[in-house]
Tab-separated table of C-alpha atoms and ligand atoms in Angstrom:
chain	number	residue	atom	x	y	z
A	1	MET	CA	6.577	-5.656	-22.361
A	2	PRO	CA	10.125	-6.444	-20.286
A	3	GLY	CA	9.076	-3.447	-17.796
A	4	VAL	CA	5.918	-3.164	-15.786
A	5	VAL	CA	4.937	-1.084	-13.265
A	6	ILE	CA	1.766	-1.419	-11.606
A	7	VAL	CA	1.037	1.523	-8.984
A	8	GLY	CA	-2.475	2.497	-7.084
A	9	ALA	CA	-3.914	4.923	-8.957
A	10	GLN	CA	-5.948	6.789	-5.701
A	11	TRP	CA	-5.487	6.741	-1.446
A	12	GLY	CA	-4.610	2.439	-2.396
A	13	ASP	CA	-6.766	-0.859	-1.895
A	14	GLU	CA	-8.057	-0.298	-5.212
A	15	GLY	CA	-6.536	-4.066	-5.796
A	16	LYS	CA	-3.701	-3.785	-6.995
A	17	GLY	CA	-2.654	-7.449	-5.953
A	18	LYS	CA	-5.590	-9.193	-8.387
A	19	VAL	CA	-3.844	-7.026	-11.379
A	20	THR	CA	-1.369	-8.206	-10.444
A	21	ASP	CA	-1.727	-11.353	-10.137
A	22	LEU	CA	-3.804	-11.726	-13.588
A	23	LEU	CA	-0.538	-9.360	-15.470
A	24	ALA	CA	1.792	-11.768	-13.640
A	25	ASP	CA	0.386	-14.452	-15.789
A	26	ARG	CA	3.110	-13.035	-18.928
A	27	ALA	CA	5.109	-11.779	-16.675
A	28	ASP	CA	8.715	-13.941	-15.167
A	29	ALA	CA	9.074	-12.118	-11.835
A	30	ILE	CA	7.721	-9.975	-9.606
A	31	VAL	CA	8.736	-7.139	-7.501
A	32	ARG	CA	7.826	-5.594	-4.770
A	33	PHE	CA	10.007	-2.119	-4.511
A	34	GLN	CA	8.718	-0.151	-1.124
A	35	GLY	CA	6.439	0.050	1.072
A	36	GLY	CA	6.019	-3.049	3.648
A	37	ASN	CA	3.825	-4.585	5.232
A	38	ASN	CA	0.870	-1.847	6.571
A	39	ALA	CA	0.080	-3.558	2.131
A	40	GLY	CA	-2.522	-5.965	2.653
A	41	HIS	CA	-2.906	-7.947	-1.304
A	42	THR	CA	-6.076	-10.057	-1.569
A	43	ILE	CA	-6.302	-13.160	-4.411
A	44	VAL	CA	-9.316	-15.089	-5.534
A	45	ARG	CA	-8.509	-17.984	-6.996
A	46	GLU	CA	-10.371	-21.019	-7.326
A	47	GLY	CA	-12.576	-19.834	-4.345
A	48	GLU	CA	-9.292	-19.866	-1.506
A	49	GLU	CA	-9.157	-16.675	-0.649
A	50	PHE	CA	-4.494	-15.534	0.241
A	51	LYS	CA	-3.975	-12.253	2.280
A	52	PHE	CA	-0.378	-11.284	1.394
A	53	HIS	CA	1.602	-8.266	3.090
A	54	LEU	CA	4.595	-8.103	1.991
A	55	ILE	CA	4.968	-11.590	-0.206
A	56	PRO	CA	4.408	-10.526	-3.573
A	57	SER	CA	1.541	-11.565	-5.368
A	58	GLY	CA	2.562	-13.296	-7.836
A	59	ILE	CA	3.835	-16.284	-5.784
A	60	LEU	CA	1.167	-18.455	-6.638
A	61	TYR	CA	2.553	-18.990	-9.440
A	62	PRO	CA	5.206	-21.680	-9.327
A	63	ASP	CA	7.270	-20.969	-12.339
A	64	LYS	CA	7.322	-17.418	-11.041
A	65	THR	CA	10.802	-15.805	-9.515
A	66	CYS	CA	9.153	-13.268	-6.814
A	67	MET	CA	11.136	-10.552	-5.101
A	68	ILE	CA	11.411	-8.379	-2.193
A	69	GLY	CA	13.222	-5.376	-3.130
A	70	ASN	CA	15.585	-2.729	-1.404
A	71	GLY	CA	13.299	-0.264	-1.329
A	72	VAL	CA	10.713	-2.035	1.123
A	73	VAL	CA	10.594	-1.918	4.511
A	74	LEU	CA	10.542	-5.552	6.032
A	75	ASP	CA	9.333	-6.967	9.658
A	76	PRO	CA	11.497	-10.447	9.136
A	77	ARG	CA	8.874	-12.009	11.488
A	78	ILE	CA	6.422	-11.212	9.219
A	79	LEU	CA	7.373	-12.082	6.183
A	80	LEU	CA	8.485	-15.622	8.173
A	81	GLY	CA	4.346	-16.022	9.462
A	82	GLU	CA	3.661	-15.386	5.327
A	83	ILE	CA	5.808	-17.711	4.572
A	84	ASP	CA	4.843	-20.148	6.480
A	85	GLY	CA	1.800	-19.947	6.488
A	86	LEU	CA	2.174	-20.331	2.609
A	87	ARG	CA	4.467	-23.274	3.128
A	88	ARG	CA	1.409	-24.927	4.916
A	89	ARG	CA	-1.764	-24.740	2.301
A	90	GLY	CA	1.637	-26.235	0.292
A	91	ILE	CA	2.587	-23.605	-1.793
A	92	ASP	CA	6.197	-23.732	-3.754
A	93	VAL	CA	7.950	-20.079	-1.712
A	94	GLY	CA	11.146	-21.181	-2.887
A	95	LYS	CA	11.614	-18.468	-5.550
A	96	LEU	CA	11.253	-15.991	-2.829
A	97	LYS	CA	14.533	-13.627	-3.086
A	98	ILE	CA	14.930	-10.973	-0.564
A	99	SER	CA	17.252	-8.149	-1.074
A	100	ALA	CA	20.433	-8.222	1.168
A	101	ASN	CA	20.277	-4.239	1.126
A	102	ALA	CA	16.036	-4.207	2.383
A	103	HIS	CA	15.623	-2.304	5.772
A	104	LEU	CA	14.621	-3.696	8.935
A	105	ILE	CA	11.553	-3.048	10.605
A	106	MET	CA	12.976	-3.470	14.637
A	107	PRO	CA	10.838	-3.912	17.114
A	108	TYR	CA	10.975	-0.191	18.153
A	109	HIS	CA	9.629	0.755	15.031
A	110	VAL	CA	6.772	-0.512	15.866
A	111	LEU	CA	6.456	0.998	19.391
A	112	LEU	CA	7.696	4.126	18.455
A	113	ASP	CA	5.103	4.519	15.310
A	114	THR	CA	2.486	3.806	18.155
A	115	ALA	CA	4.080	6.470	20.666
A	116	GLY	CA	4.060	8.334	18.027
A	117	GLU	CA	0.653	7.924	16.756
A	118	ILE	CA	-0.769	8.396	20.133
A	119	LYS	CA	1.460	11.468	20.937
A	120	LEU	CA	-0.709	13.334	17.773
A	121	GLY	CA	-3.700	12.588	19.473
A	122	LYS	CA	-6.917	14.343	17.417
A	123	LEU	CA	-3.896	15.187	15.339
A	124	SER	CA	-2.740	11.653	14.196
A	125	ILE	CA	-1.733	10.492	10.778
A	126	GLY	CA	-4.465	7.072	11.472
A	127	THR	CA	-0.869	4.747	10.373
A	128	THR	CA	-1.072	1.131	10.278
A	129	ARG	CA	1.365	0.977	13.145
A	130	ARG	CA	2.847	-0.930	11.012
A	131	GLY	CA	6.861	0.526	12.604
A	132	ILE	CA	7.082	1.757	8.640
A	133	GLY	CA	7.256	5.536	8.826
A	134	PRO	CA	10.144	4.640	11.686
A	135	CYS	CA	11.881	2.533	9.887
A	136	TYR	CA	11.874	4.455	6.958
A	137	ALA	CA	13.821	7.948	9.117
A	138	ASP	CA	16.096	4.734	10.623
A	139	LYS	CA	17.418	4.821	6.878
A	140	ALA	CA	17.437	7.655	6.151
A	141	LEU	CA	19.421	8.498	9.017
A	142	ARG	CA	22.079	5.818	8.616
A	143	LEU	CA	20.627	4.102	11.773
A	144	GLY	CA	18.886	1.367	10.138
A	145	ILE	CA	19.446	-2.237	10.550
A	146	ARG	CA	19.426	-4.506	6.742
A	147	VAL	CA	18.906	-7.656	5.420
A	148	GLN	CA	22.279	-8.044	5.319
A	149	ASP	CA	23.270	-7.945	8.483
A	150	LEU	CA	21.480	-10.628	10.625
A	151	LEU	CA	24.205	-12.529	9.120
A	152	ASP	CA	27.104	-11.349	11.060
A	153	GLU	CA	26.100	-11.561	14.937
A	154	LYS	CA	29.451	-8.652	16.112
A	155	ILE	CA	27.687	-6.824	12.643
A	156	LEU	CA	24.366	-7.113	13.722
A	157	ARG	CA	24.539	-6.476	17.458
A	158	THR	CA	27.149	-2.776	16.933
A	159	LYS	CA	24.294	-2.274	14.701
A	160	ILE	CA	21.055	-2.572	17.147
A	161	ARG	CA	23.084	-1.303	20.059
A	162	ALA	CA	23.658	2.281	18.012
A	163	ALA	CA	20.051	2.313	16.914
A	164	LEU	CA	18.326	0.708	20.473
A	165	GLU	CA	19.853	3.425	22.081
A	166	PRO	CA	18.010	7.745	21.372
A	167	LYS	CA	15.217	4.958	20.326
A	168	GLN	CA	15.271	4.379	24.596
A	169	GLN	CA	15.502	7.132	25.807
A	170	ALA	CA	12.324	8.810	23.091
A	171	LEU	CA	9.953	6.373	24.179
A	172	ARG	CA	11.047	6.933	27.999
A	173	GLU	CA	10.531	10.626	27.181
A	174	LEU	CA	7.062	9.654	25.473
A	175	SER	CA	5.794	7.531	28.921
A	176	VAL	CA	7.007	9.925	31.311
A	177	GLN	CA	4.721	12.533	29.004
A	178	ARG	CA	1.555	10.475	28.882
A	179	ARG	CA	1.924	9.217	32.549
A	180	LYS	CA	1.723	13.398	33.657
A	181	LEU	CA	-1.176	13.601	31.065
A	182	ARG	CA	-3.423	11.335	32.163
A	183	LYS	CA	-2.131	12.014	36.635
A	184	GLU	CA	-4.050	15.016	35.467
A	185	ALA	CA	-6.895	13.457	34.022
A	186	GLY	CA	-6.878	11.265	36.877
A	187	GLU	CA	-6.875	8.103	35.115
A	188	GLY	CA	-4.737	4.194	35.578
A	189	PRO	CA	-2.744	3.421	32.733
A	190	PRO	CA	-4.840	1.459	29.549
A	191	SER	CA	-4.036	-1.807	29.823
A	192	SER	CA	-3.205	-1.193	25.729
A	193	GLU	CA	-0.107	0.329	26.456
A	194	PRO	CA	2.008	-1.818	28.347
A	195	ALA	CA	5.025	-1.228	26.075
A	196	ILE	CA	5.182	2.247	25.976
A	197	GLU	CA	4.842	2.594	29.511
A	198	ASP	CA	7.286	-0.061	31.766
A	199	ALA	CA	10.560	0.266	31.121
A	200	PRO	CA	12.397	-1.847	30.653
A	201	ASP	CA	10.149	-3.485	28.107
A	202	PRO	CA	11.952	-6.694	27.233
A	203	ARG	CA	11.415	-6.238	23.478
A	204	LEU	CA	13.833	-3.466	23.198
A	205	ASP	CA	16.799	-5.565	25.384
A	206	LEU	CA	19.385	-5.625	23.489
A	207	HIS	CA	20.414	-9.241	23.952
A	208	THR	CA	16.598	-10.951	23.353
A	209	MET	CA	17.232	-8.731	19.818
A	210	THR	CA	20.258	-9.324	18.977
A	211	GLU	CA	19.506	-13.128	19.583
A	212	GLU	CA	16.429	-13.394	17.722
A	213	HIS	CA	17.317	-11.671	14.709
A	214	LEU	CA	19.744	-14.307	14.511
A	215	ARG	CA	17.971	-16.739	14.701
A	216	TYR	CA	15.311	-14.903	11.529
A	217	GLY	CA	18.851	-14.565	9.710
A	218	HIS	CA	19.325	-17.947	10.026
A	219	GLN	CA	16.042	-18.648	8.006
A	220	LEU	CA	15.762	-15.729	5.935
A	221	GLU	CA	19.556	-17.309	4.612
A	222	PRO	CA	18.574	-18.850	1.701
A	223	HIS	CA	16.077	-16.111	0.358
A	224	ILE	CA	18.602	-13.664	-0.093
A	225	ALA	CA	19.973	-12.670	-3.266
A	226	ASP	CA	21.454	-8.962	-5.088
A	227	THR	CA	17.650	-8.946	-6.676
A	228	ALA	CA	18.467	-5.521	-7.851
A	229	ARG	CA	20.950	-8.464	-10.431
A	230	LEU	CA	18.482	-10.155	-10.799
A	231	CYS	CA	16.198	-7.984	-12.745
A	232	TRP	CA	18.935	-6.912	-14.635
A	233	ASP	CA	19.593	-10.939	-15.570
A	234	ALA	CA	15.960	-10.895	-16.807
A	235	LEU	CA	14.688	-7.349	-17.994
A	236	ASP	CA	18.643	-7.917	-20.060
A	237	ALA	CA	17.117	-11.299	-21.568
A	238	GLY	CA	14.638	-9.810	-22.837
A	239	ARG	CA	12.084	-11.408	-19.687
A	240	THR	CA	9.230	-10.031	-18.443
A	241	VAL	CA	8.855	-8.202	-15.100
A	242	ILE	CA	6.478	-6.688	-13.070
A	243	PHE	CA	7.386	-4.343	-10.186
A	244	GLU	CA	4.545	-4.608	-7.730
A	245	GLY	CA	3.611	-0.754	-6.720
A	246	ALA	CA	1.262	-0.821	-2.492
A	247	GLN	CA	-0.344	1.903	-1.412
A	248	ALA	CA	-0.864	4.452	-3.891
A	249	THR	CA	-0.275	7.932	-5.420
A	250	LEU	CA	-2.261	10.109	-2.880
A	251	LEU	CA	-0.060	8.420	-0.511
A	252	ASP	CA	2.964	8.902	-1.618
A	253	LEU	CA	5.357	11.255	0.830
A	254	ASP	CA	6.031	13.275	-1.890
A	255	HIS	CA	3.421	13.928	-4.816
A	256	GLY	CA	0.570	12.663	-1.726
A	257	THR	CA	-1.961	14.375	0.534
A	258	TYR	CA	1.834	15.488	2.545
A	259	PRO	CA	1.613	14.867	6.154
A	260	PHE	CA	-1.862	11.902	5.479
A	261	VAL	CA	0.086	10.084	3.722
A	262	THR	CA	3.010	6.778	3.965
A	263	SER	CA	7.072	7.053	4.916
A	264	SER	CA	7.793	6.042	0.635
A	265	ASN	CA	7.261	5.756	-2.597
A	266	PRO	CA	4.195	4.280	-5.029
A	267	ILE	CA	4.423	6.297	-7.773
A	268	ALA	CA	6.045	4.431	-10.933
A	269	GLY	CA	9.602	6.585	-10.917
A	270	ALA	CA	10.108	5.073	-7.107
A	271	ALA	CA	10.621	1.365	-8.690
A	272	THR	CA	14.507	2.621	-9.708
A	273	VAL	CA	15.621	3.518	-6.613
A	274	GLY	CA	13.119	0.807	-5.095
A	275	ALA	CA	14.047	-2.476	-6.388
A	276	GLY	CA	17.661	-1.129	-8.373
A	277	ILE	CA	16.802	-0.155	-12.041
A	278	ALA	CA	17.289	2.076	-15.367
A	279	PRO	CA	13.716	4.253	-16.064
A	280	ALA	CA	14.849	3.171	-19.837
A	281	ASP	CA	13.552	-0.182	-18.559
A	282	ILE	CA	10.336	0.897	-17.881
A	283	GLU	CA	8.177	0.887	-19.809
A	284	GLU	CA	4.782	0.177	-19.373
A	285	VAL	CA	2.475	1.502	-16.529
A	286	TRP	CA	-0.263	0.076	-15.396
A	287	GLY	CA	-2.375	2.300	-13.320
A	288	VAL	CA	-4.902	0.873	-11.362
A	289	ALA	CA	-8.581	2.162	-9.830
A	290	LYS	CA	-11.659	1.749	-8.555
A	291	ALA	CA	-14.788	2.597	-9.983
A	292	TYR	CA	-15.411	4.238	-7.240
A	293	ALA	CA	-12.913	5.422	-3.954
A	294	THR	CA	-11.509	4.967	-0.581
A	295	ARG	CA	-9.112	5.979	1.488
A	296	VAL	CA	-8.585	4.397	5.172
A	297	GLY	CA	-6.767	6.328	8.176
A	298	ALA	CA	-7.590	10.756	8.305
A	299	GLY	CA	-6.925	13.116	5.259
A	300	PRO	CA	-8.693	15.360	3.113
A	301	PHE	CA	-11.198	13.482	0.333
A	302	PRO	CA	-13.379	15.567	-1.425
A	303	THR	CA	-15.421	12.720	-2.677
A	304	GLU	CA	-15.953	11.323	1.013
A	305	LEU	CA	-19.866	10.160	1.345
A	306	SER	CA	-21.199	10.030	4.199
A	307	ASP	CA	-25.009	8.513	2.857
A	308	ASP	CA	-26.169	5.770	1.961
A	309	VAL	CA	-24.591	5.431	-1.167
A	310	GLY	CA	-21.707	5.260	1.120
A	311	ARG	CA	-23.062	2.734	2.702
A	312	HIS	CA	-24.253	0.315	-0.213
A	313	MET	CA	-20.120	0.792	-1.107
A	314	VAL	CA	-18.698	0.060	2.739
A	315	GLU	CA	-21.639	-3.304	2.223
A	316	ARG	CA	-21.405	-3.971	-1.066
A	317	GLY	CA	-17.830	-3.293	-1.713
A	318	HIS	CA	-16.862	-5.384	1.575
A	319	GLU	CA	-14.283	-1.313	2.376
A	320	TYR	CA	-12.497	-3.285	5.074
A	321	GLY	CA	-8.412	-2.835	5.339
A	322	THR	CA	-6.688	-6.427	5.146
A	323	THR	CA	-4.037	-4.929	7.168
A	324	THR	CA	-6.314	-3.034	9.793
A	325	GLY	CA	-9.197	-3.874	9.560
A	326	ARG	CA	-10.511	-0.325	10.046
A	327	GLU	CA	-14.126	0.690	7.466
A	328	ARG	CA	-12.463	2.309	5.112
A	329	ARG	CA	-14.048	6.278	4.267
A	330	CYS	CA	-15.940	5.848	0.525
A	331	GLY	CA	-16.725	9.106	-2.024
A	332	TRP	CA	-16.713	8.607	-5.833
A	333	ILE	CA	-14.363	8.471	-7.823
A	334	ASP	CA	-12.254	11.326	-8.554
A	335	LEU	CA	-11.176	11.980	-11.920
A	336	VAL	CA	-9.027	15.371	-11.037
A	337	ALA	CA	-7.413	13.322	-8.797
A	338	LEU	CA	-6.842	10.337	-11.163
A	339	ARG	CA	-5.574	12.781	-13.678
A	340	TYR	CA	-3.127	13.679	-12.006
A	341	ALA	CA	-1.500	10.525	-11.608
A	342	VAL	CA	-2.294	9.098	-14.768
A	343	ARG	CA	0.063	11.686	-15.423
A	344	LEU	CA	2.484	11.602	-12.532
A	345	ASN	CA	3.222	8.167	-13.248
A	346	ARG	CA	2.716	8.526	-17.084
A	347	MET	CA	0.473	6.217	-16.675
A	348	THR	CA	-0.052	3.506	-20.245
A	349	ALA	CA	-2.556	1.454	-18.644
A	350	LEU	CA	-5.591	1.895	-16.475
A	351	ALA	CA	-7.734	-1.173	-14.829
A	352	ILE	CA	-10.876	-0.409	-13.085
A	353	THR	CA	-11.881	-2.514	-10.316
A	354	LYS	CA	-15.092	-2.780	-8.695
A	355	LEU	CA	-17.517	-2.163	-10.930
A	356	ASP	CA	-19.475	-4.729	-9.312
A	357	VAL	CA	-20.118	-2.375	-6.494
A	358	LEU	CA	-21.693	0.147	-7.854
A	359	SER	CA	-24.275	-1.911	-9.511
A	360	GLY	CA	-27.930	-1.317	-8.106
A	361	LEU	CA	-27.320	2.974	-8.052
A	362	GLU	CA	-29.902	5.090	-9.640
A	363	THR	CA	-27.182	7.391	-10.909
A	364	LEU	CA	-23.807	7.530	-11.495
A	365	ARG	CA	-21.708	10.441	-10.206
A	366	LEU	CA	-17.711	11.720	-11.643
A	367	ALA	CA	-16.187	13.800	-10.033
A	368	VAL	CA	-14.729	16.444	-12.859
A	369	ARG	CA	-13.741	19.547	-11.253
A	370	TYR	CA	-13.248	21.503	-7.803
A	371	ARG	CA	-14.599	24.159	-6.589
A	372	SER	CA	-12.607	26.537	-4.003
A	373	ARG	CA	-14.235	27.833	-0.613
A	374	GLU	CA	-13.327	31.218	-2.727
A	375	GLY	CA	-15.285	29.964	-5.545
A	376	ALA	CA	-12.124	29.492	-8.000
A	377	VAL	CA	-13.147	26.841	-10.384
A	378	LEU	CA	-10.462	24.094	-10.104
A	379	ASP	CA	-9.034	22.224	-12.824
A	380	ARG	CA	-6.209	20.605	-11.681
A	381	PHE	CA	-5.640	18.728	-7.958
A	382	PRO	CA	-4.287	21.956	-5.816
A	383	TYR	CA	-0.691	21.636	-4.087
A	384	HIS	CA	-1.715	23.767	-1.479
A	385	GLN	CA	-3.007	21.495	1.768
A	386	SER	CA	-4.908	24.295	3.038
A	387	ILE	CA	-7.206	24.358	-0.766
A	388	LEU	CA	-7.489	20.951	-1.053
A	389	HIS	CA	-9.264	20.049	2.330
A	390	SER	CA	-11.497	22.905	1.433
A	391	VAL	CA	-12.392	21.484	-2.158
A	392	GLU	CA	-15.880	20.949	-2.581
A	393	PRO	CA	-15.962	18.529	-5.382
A	394	GLU	CA	-18.284	18.956	-8.972
A	395	TYR	CA	-19.730	15.894	-10.677
A	396	GLU	CA	-21.553	14.193	-14.155
A	397	GLU	CA	-23.447	12.667	-13.702
A	398	MET	CA	-24.770	9.552	-15.734
A	399	PRO	CA	-26.880	6.782	-15.381
A	400	GLY	CA	-26.165	3.949	-12.904
A	401	PHE	CA	-27.568	0.712	-13.908
A	402	GLU	CA	-28.958	-2.930	-12.167
A	403	ALA	CA	-27.905	-5.586	-13.707
A	404	ASP	CA	-25.524	-7.723	-11.893
A	405	ILE	CA	-22.534	-7.995	-13.825
A	406	GLY	CA	-20.136	-10.762	-12.211
A	407	ASP	CA	-20.373	-12.847	-14.635
A	408	CYS	CA	-19.813	-10.362	-17.884
A	409	ARG	CA	-16.407	-10.855	-18.964
A	410	THR	CA	-16.441	-9.155	-22.239
A	411	LEU	CA	-17.307	-5.878	-22.405
A	412	GLU	CA	-20.107	-6.150	-24.787
A	413	ASP	CA	-21.264	-7.916	-21.582
A	414	LEU	CA	-21.771	-5.241	-19.705
A	415	PRO	CA	-24.507	-3.091	-19.742
A	416	GLY	CA	-24.692	0.248	-21.519
A	417	GLN	CA	-24.639	2.703	-18.990
A	418	ALA	CA	-21.480	0.566	-17.509
A	419	ARG	CA	-19.434	0.931	-20.829
A	420	ALA	CA	-20.894	4.822	-20.510
A	421	PHE	CA	-19.489	5.236	-17.386
A	422	LEU	CA	-16.262	3.476	-18.839
A	423	ASP	CA	-15.730	5.792	-21.900
A	424	TYR	CA	-16.463	8.663	-19.988
A	425	ILE	CA	-13.618	7.893	-17.349
A	426	ALA	CA	-10.821	6.320	-19.914
A	427	ASP	CA	-11.367	10.406	-22.531
A	428	PHE	CA	-11.172	12.349	-19.355
A	429	ALA	CA	-7.829	10.492	-18.188
A	430	GLY	CA	-6.527	9.767	-21.699
A	431	VAL	CA	-5.621	6.776	-20.682
A	432	PRO	CA	-6.716	3.312	-21.746
A	433	ILE	CA	-8.708	1.619	-19.355
A	434	ARG	CA	-7.062	-2.031	-20.575
A	435	LEU	CA	-8.891	-4.310	-17.759
A	436	VAL	CA	-11.930	-3.477	-15.418
A	437	GLY	CA	-13.344	-6.431	-12.359
A	438	VAL	CA	-16.231	-7.425	-12.302
A	439	GLY	CA	-16.203	-9.621	-8.619
A	440	PRO	CA	-12.978	-10.912	-6.692
A	441	GLY	CA	-12.651	-13.853	-8.304
A	442	ARG	CA	-9.231	-13.585	-10.453
A	443	GLU	CA	-11.360	-15.265	-13.408
A	444	GLN	CA	-14.534	-11.789	-12.834
A	445	THR	CA	-12.472	-9.660	-14.838
A	446	VAL	CA	-13.008	-8.264	-18.380
A	447	THR	CA	-10.710	-8.240	-20.517
A	448	LEU	CA	-10.312	-5.037	-23.268
A	449	ASP	CA	-8.073	-4.963	-26.137
B	501	IMP	P1	1.459	4.086	7.242
B	501	IMP	O1	1.898	3.484	5.702
B	501	IMP	O2	1.535	2.488	8.458
B	501	IMP	O3	2.750	4.793	8.028
B	501	IMP	O4	1.030	4.743	7.526
B	501	IMP	C1	0.195	5.405	6.838
B	501	IMP	C2	-1.121	6.542	6.579
B	501	IMP	O5	-1.447	5.212	4.657
B	501	IMP	C3	-2.428	5.929	6.442
B	501	IMP	O6	-3.625	6.629	6.839
B	501	IMP	C4	-2.905	4.909	6.376
B	501	IMP	O7	-4.067	4.907	6.595
B	501	IMP	C5	-2.047	4.458	4.859
B	501	IMP	N1	-1.393	3.778	4.477
B	501	IMP	C6	-0.649	3.175	4.173
B	501	IMP	N2	-0.935	1.630	3.753
B	501	IMP	C7	-2.179	1.126	3.202
B	501	IMP	C8	-2.387	0.389	1.665
B	501	IMP	O8	-1.714	-0.521	2.099
B	501	IMP	N3	-3.798	0.524	2.249
B	501	IMP	C9	-4.348	1.756	2.446
B	501	IMP	N4	-4.591	2.998	3.488
B	501	IMP	C10	-2.603	2.715	3.315
C-alpha cells in the first residue's frame, strides 16, 4: 500500500489518530499535510494516553519517519512544547522532519483569530482560536513567514516587519471599535482580552518577536528538511507512506459547510499539494467516521440531537474537544453526508469508530435522505447553504444492542444488531468497512478482511 491517505469523513474528531496509529504499523513514514494545532489526536497505548496537535500520530513508533508537510500551518511554540513533552516521556523524536516550506502561525495570527471571532459576535464560526485562518490568509497574500525563514535573521526580521504593520493596524481598529461598543453599553474592559485592548502589545514588538523566533529556529533546525523529497524517495522505493488528514471533509474550505469550515482542505486530494506528491502516488484512501456524528463550533448539522440520546453520546463517548475542551454537538450518523464524503475522497475503505458508544440504545437511526422545507426529497448532499441549514433528515431505524462490545475483536464477536448496522453503512456508502473501533485502546479494534 504505497501512498495511503487517511481522512475524516464527517466534521472531525472521528478518531483518525487511532486509525493512523494502527495503519502506521505497516508504514514507513507518516505525513501531516494540512491544518495546524487546531487538530487534536488522542492515542491510548497500553493504558497511556497521548494527545497530539501537530506531530503526526506515528511518532510513537521509533522506526518511522514522521513529517510535517508544507501544507501545515505550524505554531513553533506549540510544536516545541509537544517535542519536549514527548522527550520527557521517553519518546524519541529524532525522526521528526518538518518542511522548510510550512508556514508559521505567528502571535498576531492568534490575536487576529480571537479578535475576528469576537467581532463576528452571533455570526462567529466557533474557531479554535489558534490562528489558523489568519495564517492561511497571509500565505495566500504572500505575507507568510515560513519555517526556513527562521534560519536567517535578516530575512526573518524583514518579513515580520512587512507582515506586522497591517496586523497592528487591524488590531488597533478592532480595539477602538470594541471600546466604543462597550462604552455605549456602560461596560468596563474584560480581563480576558487585554491583548486586543491595550496596544502596544509586547507580543507584537518586532524585536522581541524576531529574537524569540530565531531561538525557535535554532531549536527546530535539526528537524527542518525537504519533506516532499523524503516522500518521493520512500514512495519510489516502494515503501508505504501514510498521509494523515486533520479536521475532515465537511470542514473543507471548498467542499464543506462554508463558511463554517476550517481554512485548509482536509480532503484526500489536498495531500498532493500539502505534501508535494502526485495524484498517482495515492493508492488508497481510508475514510474515518464515527458510528454516530459530532461537530464542534457553529454550522449546520442535520442529524443533531438535543435529547437523552444526544446526552448518552456526549457522556458515553466523552465528547469534549481535545484542543479546546468544548462539548461536542452529537447526533445520528448521516449517510447522505457520508456518501458525499466517500465520493469526494474516492475512499477505498472505511473505518467506523466508537461503535461501543451506541450500546444500550434501544433503537439505532441512520439518516438516509433529507427533506427540504418545501417538501422535496434530497438523496444527495445539497450544495446550497440555506437548503442544508433547513433540511430535516429521514431515518432508517434498526434495533440496538445491549452488550458491552469492548472486548470484541472479530466481526463474529459483535452482536447481530451491531453487524447489521455496519452492513447497512457499508452498503449505503458503497465502500467496505475494514476497521471498527470498540473502545479507546488500540487493541480495542475489530479488523475485517
Ligand atoms: P479553525 O480551524 O480553528 O479556524 O476552526 C474552524 C472550524 O473548524 C470550527 O468550527 C472548529 O470547531 C472546527 N475545527 C477545527 N479543527 C477541528 C478539529 O480538529 N476537530 C473538529 N473540529 C475542528
